[in-house]
Coordinates of C-alpha atoms and ligand atoms in Angstrom, one line a residue:
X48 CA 0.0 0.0 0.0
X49 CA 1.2 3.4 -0.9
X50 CA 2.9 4.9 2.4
X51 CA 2.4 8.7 3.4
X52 CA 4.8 9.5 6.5
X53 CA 3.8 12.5 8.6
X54 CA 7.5 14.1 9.8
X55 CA 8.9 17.4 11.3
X56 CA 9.9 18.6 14.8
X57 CA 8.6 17.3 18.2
X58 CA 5.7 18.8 19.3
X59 CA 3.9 20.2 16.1
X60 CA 1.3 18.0 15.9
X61 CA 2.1 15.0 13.7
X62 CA 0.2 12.5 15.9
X63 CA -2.5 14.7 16.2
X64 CA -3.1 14.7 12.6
X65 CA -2.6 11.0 12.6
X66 CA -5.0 10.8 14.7
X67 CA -7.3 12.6 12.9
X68 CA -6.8 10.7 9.8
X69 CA -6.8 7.4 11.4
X70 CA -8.8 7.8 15.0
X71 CA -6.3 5.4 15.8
X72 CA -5.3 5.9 20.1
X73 CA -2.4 7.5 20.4
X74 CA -0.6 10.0 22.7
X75 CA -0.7 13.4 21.8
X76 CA 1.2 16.4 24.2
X77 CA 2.3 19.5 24.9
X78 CA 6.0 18.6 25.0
X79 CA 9.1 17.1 22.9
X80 CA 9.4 13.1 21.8
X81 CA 6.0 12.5 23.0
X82 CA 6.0 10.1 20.2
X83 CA 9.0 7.7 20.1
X84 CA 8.0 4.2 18.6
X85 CA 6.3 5.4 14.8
X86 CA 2.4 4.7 14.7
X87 CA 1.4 3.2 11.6
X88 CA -2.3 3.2 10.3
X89 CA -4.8 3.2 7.6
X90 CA -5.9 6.9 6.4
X91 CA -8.0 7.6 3.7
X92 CA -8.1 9.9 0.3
X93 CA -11.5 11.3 -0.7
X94 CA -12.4 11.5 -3.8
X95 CA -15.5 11.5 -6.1
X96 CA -17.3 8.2 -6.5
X97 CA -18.4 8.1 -10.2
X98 CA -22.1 6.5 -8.9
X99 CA -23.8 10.0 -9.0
X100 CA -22.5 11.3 -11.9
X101 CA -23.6 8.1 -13.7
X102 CA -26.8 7.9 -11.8
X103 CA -25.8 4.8 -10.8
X104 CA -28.2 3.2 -7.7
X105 CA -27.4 1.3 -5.2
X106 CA -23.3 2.2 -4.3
X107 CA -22.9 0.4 -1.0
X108 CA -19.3 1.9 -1.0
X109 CA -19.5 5.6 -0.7
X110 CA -20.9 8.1 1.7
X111 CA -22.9 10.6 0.1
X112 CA -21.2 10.6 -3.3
X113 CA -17.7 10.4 -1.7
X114 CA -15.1 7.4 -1.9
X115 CA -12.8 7.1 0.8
X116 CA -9.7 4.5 -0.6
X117 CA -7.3 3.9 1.4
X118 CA -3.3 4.2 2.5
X119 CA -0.9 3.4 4.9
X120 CA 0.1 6.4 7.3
X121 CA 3.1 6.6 9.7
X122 CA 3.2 9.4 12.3
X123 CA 7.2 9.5 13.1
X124 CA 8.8 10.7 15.9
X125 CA 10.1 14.0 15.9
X126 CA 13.6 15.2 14.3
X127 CA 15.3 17.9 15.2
X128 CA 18.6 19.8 13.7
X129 CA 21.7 17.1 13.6
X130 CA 19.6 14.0 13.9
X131 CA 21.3 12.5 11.4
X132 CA 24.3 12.7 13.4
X133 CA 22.2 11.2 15.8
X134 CA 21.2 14.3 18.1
X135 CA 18.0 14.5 19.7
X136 CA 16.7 11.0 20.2
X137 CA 19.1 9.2 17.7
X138 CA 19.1 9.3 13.5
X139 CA 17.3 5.3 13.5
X140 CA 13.7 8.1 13.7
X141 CA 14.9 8.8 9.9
X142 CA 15.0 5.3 9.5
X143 CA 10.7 5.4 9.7
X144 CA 11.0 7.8 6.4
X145 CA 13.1 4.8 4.3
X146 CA 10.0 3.0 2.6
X147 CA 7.2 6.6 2.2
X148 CA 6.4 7.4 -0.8
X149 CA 5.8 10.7 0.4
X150 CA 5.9 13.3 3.1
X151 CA 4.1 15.3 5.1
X152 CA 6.2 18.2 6.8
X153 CA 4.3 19.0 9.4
X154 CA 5.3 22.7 10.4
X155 CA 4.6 24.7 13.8
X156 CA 3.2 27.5 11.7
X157 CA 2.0 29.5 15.1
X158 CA 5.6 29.8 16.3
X159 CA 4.7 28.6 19.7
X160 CA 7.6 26.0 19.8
X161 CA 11.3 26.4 20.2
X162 CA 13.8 24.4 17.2
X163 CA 14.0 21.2 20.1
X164 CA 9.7 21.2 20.5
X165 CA 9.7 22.9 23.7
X166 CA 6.9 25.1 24.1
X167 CA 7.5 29.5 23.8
X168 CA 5.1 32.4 23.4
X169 CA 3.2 31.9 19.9
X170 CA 5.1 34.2 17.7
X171 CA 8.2 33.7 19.1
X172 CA 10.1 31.2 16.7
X173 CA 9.7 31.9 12.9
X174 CA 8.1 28.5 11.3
X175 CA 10.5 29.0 8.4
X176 CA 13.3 28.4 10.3
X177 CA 12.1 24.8 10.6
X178 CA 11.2 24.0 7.2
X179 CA 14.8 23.2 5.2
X180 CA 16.2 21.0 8.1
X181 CA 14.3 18.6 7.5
X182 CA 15.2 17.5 4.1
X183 CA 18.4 18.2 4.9
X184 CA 19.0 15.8 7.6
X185 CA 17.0 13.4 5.7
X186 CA 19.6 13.6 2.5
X187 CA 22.9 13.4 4.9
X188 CA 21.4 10.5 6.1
X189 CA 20.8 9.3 2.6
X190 CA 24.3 9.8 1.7
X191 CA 25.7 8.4 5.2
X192 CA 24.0 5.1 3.7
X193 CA 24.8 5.8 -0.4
X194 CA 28.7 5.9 1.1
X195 CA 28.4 3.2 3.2
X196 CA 27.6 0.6 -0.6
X197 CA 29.8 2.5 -2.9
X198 CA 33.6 1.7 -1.8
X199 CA 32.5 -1.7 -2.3
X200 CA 30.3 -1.4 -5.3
X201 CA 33.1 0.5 -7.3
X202 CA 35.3 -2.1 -6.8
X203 CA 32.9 -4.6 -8.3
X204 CA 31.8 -2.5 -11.9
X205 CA 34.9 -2.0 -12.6
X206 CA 34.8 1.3 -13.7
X207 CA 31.7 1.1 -15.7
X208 CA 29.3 4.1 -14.5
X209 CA 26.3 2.1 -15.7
X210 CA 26.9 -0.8 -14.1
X211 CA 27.6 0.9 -10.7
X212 CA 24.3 2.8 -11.0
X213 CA 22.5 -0.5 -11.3
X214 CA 24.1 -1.8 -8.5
X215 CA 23.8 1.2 -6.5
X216 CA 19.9 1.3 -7.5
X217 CA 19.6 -1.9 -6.2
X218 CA 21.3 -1.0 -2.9
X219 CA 19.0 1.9 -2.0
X220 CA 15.7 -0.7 -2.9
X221 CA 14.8 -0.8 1.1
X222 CA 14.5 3.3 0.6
X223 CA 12.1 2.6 -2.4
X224 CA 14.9 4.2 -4.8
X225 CA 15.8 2.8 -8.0
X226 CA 18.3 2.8 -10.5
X227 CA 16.3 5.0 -12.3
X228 CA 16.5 7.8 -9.8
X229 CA 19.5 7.2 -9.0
X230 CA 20.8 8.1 -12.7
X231 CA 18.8 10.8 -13.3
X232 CA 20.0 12.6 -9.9
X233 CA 23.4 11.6 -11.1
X234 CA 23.2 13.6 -14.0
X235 CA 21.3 16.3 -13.0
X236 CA 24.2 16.8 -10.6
X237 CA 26.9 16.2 -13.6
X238 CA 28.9 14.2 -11.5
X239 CA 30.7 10.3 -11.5
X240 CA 29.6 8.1 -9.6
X241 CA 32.8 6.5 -9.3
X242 CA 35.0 9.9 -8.5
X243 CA 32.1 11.6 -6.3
X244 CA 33.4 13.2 -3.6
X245 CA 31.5 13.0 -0.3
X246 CA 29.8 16.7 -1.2
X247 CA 29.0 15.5 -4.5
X248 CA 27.1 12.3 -3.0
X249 CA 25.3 15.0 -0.4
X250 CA 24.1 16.8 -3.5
X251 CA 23.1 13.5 -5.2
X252 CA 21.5 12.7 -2.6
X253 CA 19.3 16.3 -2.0
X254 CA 17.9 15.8 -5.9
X255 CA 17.8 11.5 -5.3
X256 CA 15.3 13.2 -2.4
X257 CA 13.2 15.7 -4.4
X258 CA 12.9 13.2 -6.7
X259 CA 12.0 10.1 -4.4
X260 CA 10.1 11.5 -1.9
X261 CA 8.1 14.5 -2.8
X262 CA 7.3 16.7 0.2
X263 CA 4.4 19.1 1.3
X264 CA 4.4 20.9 4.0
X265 CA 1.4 21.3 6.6
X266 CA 1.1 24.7 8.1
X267 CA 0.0 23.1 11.3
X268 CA -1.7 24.9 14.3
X269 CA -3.0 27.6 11.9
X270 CA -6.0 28.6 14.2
X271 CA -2.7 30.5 16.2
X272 CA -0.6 31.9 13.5
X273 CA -0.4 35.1 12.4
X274 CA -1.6 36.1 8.7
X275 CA 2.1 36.8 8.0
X276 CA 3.8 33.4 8.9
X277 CA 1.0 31.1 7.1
X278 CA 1.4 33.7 3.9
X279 CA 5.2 33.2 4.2
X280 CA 4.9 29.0 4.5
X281 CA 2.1 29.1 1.1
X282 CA 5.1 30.7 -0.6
X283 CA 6.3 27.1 0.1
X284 CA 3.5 25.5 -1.0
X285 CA 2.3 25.1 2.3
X286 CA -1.0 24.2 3.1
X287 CA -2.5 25.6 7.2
X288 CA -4.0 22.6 8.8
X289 CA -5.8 22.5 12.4
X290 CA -4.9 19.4 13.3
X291 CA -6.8 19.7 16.6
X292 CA -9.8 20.8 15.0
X293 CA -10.2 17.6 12.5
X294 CA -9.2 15.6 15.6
X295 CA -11.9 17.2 17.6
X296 CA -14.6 17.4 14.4
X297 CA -14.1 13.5 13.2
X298 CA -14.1 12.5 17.3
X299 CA -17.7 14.0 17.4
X300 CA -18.9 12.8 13.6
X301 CA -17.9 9.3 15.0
X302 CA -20.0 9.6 18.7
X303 CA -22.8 10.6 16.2
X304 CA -22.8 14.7 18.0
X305 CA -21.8 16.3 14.4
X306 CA -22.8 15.7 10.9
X307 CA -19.0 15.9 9.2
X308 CA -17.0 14.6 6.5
X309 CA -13.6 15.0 6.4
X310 CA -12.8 17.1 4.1
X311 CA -15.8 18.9 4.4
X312 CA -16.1 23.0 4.4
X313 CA -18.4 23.3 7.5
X314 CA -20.1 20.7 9.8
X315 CA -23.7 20.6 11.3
X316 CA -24.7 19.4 14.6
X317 CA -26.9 16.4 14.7
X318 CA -30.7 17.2 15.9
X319 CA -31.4 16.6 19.2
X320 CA -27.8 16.3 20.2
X321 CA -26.4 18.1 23.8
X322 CA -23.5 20.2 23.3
X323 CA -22.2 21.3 26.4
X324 CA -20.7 25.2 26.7
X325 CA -17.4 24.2 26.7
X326 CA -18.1 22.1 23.4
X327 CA -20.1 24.9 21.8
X328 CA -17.2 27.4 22.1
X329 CA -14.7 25.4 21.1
X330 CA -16.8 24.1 18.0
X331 CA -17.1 28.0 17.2
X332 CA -13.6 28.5 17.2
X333 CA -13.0 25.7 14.8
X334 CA -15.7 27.1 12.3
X335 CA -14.5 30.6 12.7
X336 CA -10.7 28.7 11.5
X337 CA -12.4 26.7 8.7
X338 CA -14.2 29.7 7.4
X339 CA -10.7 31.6 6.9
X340 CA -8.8 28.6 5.6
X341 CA -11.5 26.9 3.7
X342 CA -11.7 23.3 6.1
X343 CA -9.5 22.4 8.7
X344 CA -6.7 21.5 5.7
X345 CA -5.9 18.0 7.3
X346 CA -8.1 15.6 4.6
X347 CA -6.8 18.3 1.6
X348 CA -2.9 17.9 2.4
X349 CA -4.1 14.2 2.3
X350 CA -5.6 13.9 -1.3
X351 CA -3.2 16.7 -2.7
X352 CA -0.1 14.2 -1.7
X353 CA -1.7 11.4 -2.9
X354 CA -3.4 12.8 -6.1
X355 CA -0.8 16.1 -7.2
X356 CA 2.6 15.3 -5.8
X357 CA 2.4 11.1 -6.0
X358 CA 0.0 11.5 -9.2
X359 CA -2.0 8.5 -8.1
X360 CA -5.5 7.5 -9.6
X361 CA -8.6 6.3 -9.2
X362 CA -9.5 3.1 -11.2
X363 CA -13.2 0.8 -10.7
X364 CA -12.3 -2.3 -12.0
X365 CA -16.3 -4.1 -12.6
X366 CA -17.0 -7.7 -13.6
X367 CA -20.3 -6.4 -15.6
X368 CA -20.2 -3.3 -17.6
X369 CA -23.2 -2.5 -18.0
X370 CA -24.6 -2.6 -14.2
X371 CA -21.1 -1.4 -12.4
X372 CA -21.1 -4.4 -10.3
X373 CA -19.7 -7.7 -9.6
X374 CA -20.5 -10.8 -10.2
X375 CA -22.5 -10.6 -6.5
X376 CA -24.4 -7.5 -7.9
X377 CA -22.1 -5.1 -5.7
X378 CA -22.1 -1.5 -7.7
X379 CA -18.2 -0.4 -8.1
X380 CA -17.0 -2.7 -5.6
X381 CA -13.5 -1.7 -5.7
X382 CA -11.5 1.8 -5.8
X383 CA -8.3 1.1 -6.4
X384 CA -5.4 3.8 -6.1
X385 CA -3.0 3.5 -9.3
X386 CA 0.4 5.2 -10.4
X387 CA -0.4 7.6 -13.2
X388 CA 0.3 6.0 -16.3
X389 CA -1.0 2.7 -15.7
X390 CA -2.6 0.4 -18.4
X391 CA -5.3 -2.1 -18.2
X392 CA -2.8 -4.6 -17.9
X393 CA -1.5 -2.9 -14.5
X394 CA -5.0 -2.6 -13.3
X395 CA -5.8 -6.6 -14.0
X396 CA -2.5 -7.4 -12.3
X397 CA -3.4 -5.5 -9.3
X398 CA -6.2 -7.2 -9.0
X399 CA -4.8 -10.4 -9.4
X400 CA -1.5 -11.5 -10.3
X401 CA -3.8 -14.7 -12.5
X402 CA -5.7 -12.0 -13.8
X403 CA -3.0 -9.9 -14.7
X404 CA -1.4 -13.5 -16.4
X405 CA -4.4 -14.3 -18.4
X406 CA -5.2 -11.0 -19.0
X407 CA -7.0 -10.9 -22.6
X408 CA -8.5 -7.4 -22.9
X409 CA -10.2 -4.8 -21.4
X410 CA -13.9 -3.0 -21.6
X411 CA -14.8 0.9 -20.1
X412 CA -17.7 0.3 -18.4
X413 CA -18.6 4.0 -19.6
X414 CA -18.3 3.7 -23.1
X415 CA -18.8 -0.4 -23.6
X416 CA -15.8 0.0 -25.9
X417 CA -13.0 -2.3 -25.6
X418 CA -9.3 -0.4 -25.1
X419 CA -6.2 -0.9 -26.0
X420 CA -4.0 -2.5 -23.9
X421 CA -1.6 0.5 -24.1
X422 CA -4.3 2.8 -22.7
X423 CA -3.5 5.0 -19.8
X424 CA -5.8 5.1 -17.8
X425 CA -7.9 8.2 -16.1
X426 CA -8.8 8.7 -12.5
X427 CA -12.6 7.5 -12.4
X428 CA -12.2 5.0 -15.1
X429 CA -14.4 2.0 -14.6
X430 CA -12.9 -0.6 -16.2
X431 CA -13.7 -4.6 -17.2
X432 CA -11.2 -7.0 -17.7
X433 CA -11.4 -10.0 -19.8
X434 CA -9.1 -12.6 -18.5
X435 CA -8.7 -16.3 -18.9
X436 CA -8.1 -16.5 -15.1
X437 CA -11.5 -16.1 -13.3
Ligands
GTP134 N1 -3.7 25.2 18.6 C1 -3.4 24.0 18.0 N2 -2.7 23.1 18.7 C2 -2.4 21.9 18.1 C3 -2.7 21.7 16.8 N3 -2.3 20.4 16.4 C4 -1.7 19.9 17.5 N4 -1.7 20.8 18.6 C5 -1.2 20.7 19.9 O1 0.2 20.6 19.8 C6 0.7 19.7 20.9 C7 1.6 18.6 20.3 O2 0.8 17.7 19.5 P1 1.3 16.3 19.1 O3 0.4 15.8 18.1 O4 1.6 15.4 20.3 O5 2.7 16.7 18.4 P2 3.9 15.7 17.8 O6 4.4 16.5 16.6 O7 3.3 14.4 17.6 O8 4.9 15.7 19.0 P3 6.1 14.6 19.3 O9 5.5 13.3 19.2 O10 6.6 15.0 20.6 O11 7.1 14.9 18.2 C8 -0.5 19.2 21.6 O12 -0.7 20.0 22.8 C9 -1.6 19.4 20.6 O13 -2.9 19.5 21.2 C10 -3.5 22.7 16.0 O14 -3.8 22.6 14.9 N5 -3.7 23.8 16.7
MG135 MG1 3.9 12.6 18.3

């Protein structure tokens, strides 16, 4: 499953957005390395489920319209300046970043917490200042382990750059970084592999990064920052998040008090239900945030990873193309998350390594048409294969 890792410096509010996004029980607080074993879950992308456009009746699968598909989130512990060199609570916390496929900087955008996670005035640290470390510590890190393969991988290619890459590629496989990668950050960076010198690796590695691991950055604890600091982190690409507020909106949706879906603009309370003062304040102060930002940001930096940095898809693969449904009469059963680019032939072996064998050809269910096998396929295609596997 495609892994998203929420990172940054202690006490920002990683687990709280994990939390959020997985309502998983987990210990969130005011102070650094509250989290030190990672907590891995299952979070969820929304995205449109093709039923109402299509008028289709009958989808089981989606809540009012809206598909939630899943992927695998891990709330790390937090980093701080040096960790590679193991400072703060040792470099094996980078370690928790080697198989994501993405990641969430999650940034103290109020100011309210020193470069360590300790707690200051709001406004008192600049949220800037903790934005490049983290990449940085992450591609030392990366080179520490690029180093530790190559003396003994130059030896074996014998001087042939190619072959070195290859074997390199294969080397940094546990980091989800291939050969591929590996060459096109070697010659963006015009270098030898063979001749690098260790700042040469370090720059590899800062491009084997961008390239490998794209990176967004949560503006975190918006509801406290000033106008000026969450305009400086969108510069970035930043998007403000209220982790506490999601937390606090998907805690009531679940006990049935609020009507909310995450993602949602605003939320409505349920009839009948008894909000006590406290609650009724606090539920103001979240929709006075969400009205300003737009929704509490944590289900958008979600599906904007997922969908815009990763590029990943949604595909419907159906048994029966003209009802939607499987051979049990279930409407679009199945939402599965695809790299961009995919072909029917991906799609039938992710549904089934047989299929994917005796894979014949493939139907959309929108058109009836059958496609060519060399098709790339579009998020909300619904899709039949044919295959001599059943
Ligand atoms: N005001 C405000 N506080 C928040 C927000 N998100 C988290 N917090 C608070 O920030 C503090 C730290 O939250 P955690 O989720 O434990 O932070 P963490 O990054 O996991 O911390 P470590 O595990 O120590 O690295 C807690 O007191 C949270 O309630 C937010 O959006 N707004
Ligand atoms: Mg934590």
């Amino acid at each position: 499953m495609l892994q998203i890792a929420l990172a940054g410096k202690p006490n920002c509010g990683k687990s709280t957005i994990y939390k959020s996004l997985t309502l998983a029980n987990v210990e969130i607080a005011n102070y650094p390395f509250t989290t030190i074993n990672a907590n891995k879950g299952v979070a969820y992308v929304r995205s449109k489920c093709p039923c109402r456009e299509l008028g289709i009746e009958g989808c089981t699968e989606c809540v009012d319209g809206n598909r939630f598909v899943p992927v695998e989130l891990i709330d790390v512990a937090g980093l701080v300046p040096d960790a590679h060199l193991g400072r703060g609570l040792g470099n094996q916390f980078l370690d928790n970043l080697r198989e994501a496929d993405a990641i969430i900087q999650v940034v103290d955008a109020s100011g309210s917490t020193d470069a360590e996670g300790n707690p200051v005035d709001v406004g008192t640290r600049n949220p800037l200042d903790d934005v490049k470390f983290l990449r940085y510590e992450f591609a030392m890190w990366m080179a520490g382990i690029v180093e530790k393969h190559r003396a003994k991988l130059v030896r074996q290619a014998q001087g042939k750059e190619q072959v070195l890459i290859d074997l390199l590629g294969e080397a940094l496989g546990g980091l989800r970084i291939d050969a591929l990668q590996l060459k096109q950050a070697v010659d963006e960076c015009g270098i030898n592999l063979a001749r690098a010198t260790p700042e040469d690796i370090e720059k590899v590695c800062e491009v084997l990064l961008r390239i490998s691991k794209p990176t967004l950055i949560a503006a975190n604890k918006a509801d406290l920052a000033s106008d000026e600091n969450i305009a400086a982190l969108k510069e970035l690409g930043a998007i403000p998040t209220i982790g506490v507020g999601e937390l606090a909106l998907k805690t009531a949706a679940s006990a049935k008090i609020l009507k909310y879906l995450p993602g949602d603009a605003t939320f409505t309370p349920v009839e009948g239900a008894k909000l006590s003062a406290p609650q009724i304040k606090a539920l103001t102060l979240i929709a006075q945030s969400m009205k300003k930002f737009g929704s509490t940001g944590v289900q958008e930096i979600l599906n904007k990873v997922v969908f815009e940095e990763i590029g990943m898809i949604v595909v419907y693969p159906v048994e029966d193309e003209n009802k939607f449904c499987n051979a049990k009469g279930q409407v679009l059963p199945d939402a599965f998350l695809m790299p961009a680019g995919s072909t029917p032939k991906d799609l039938a072996f992710r549904v089934h390594t047989d299929i994917g064998k005796g894979f014949l050809y493939a139907v959309d269910a929108r058109t009836k048409m059958r496609i060519k096998d060399t098709t790339i396929l579009k998020s909300g295609d619904i899709i039949k294969i044919v295959s001599t596997a059943k």
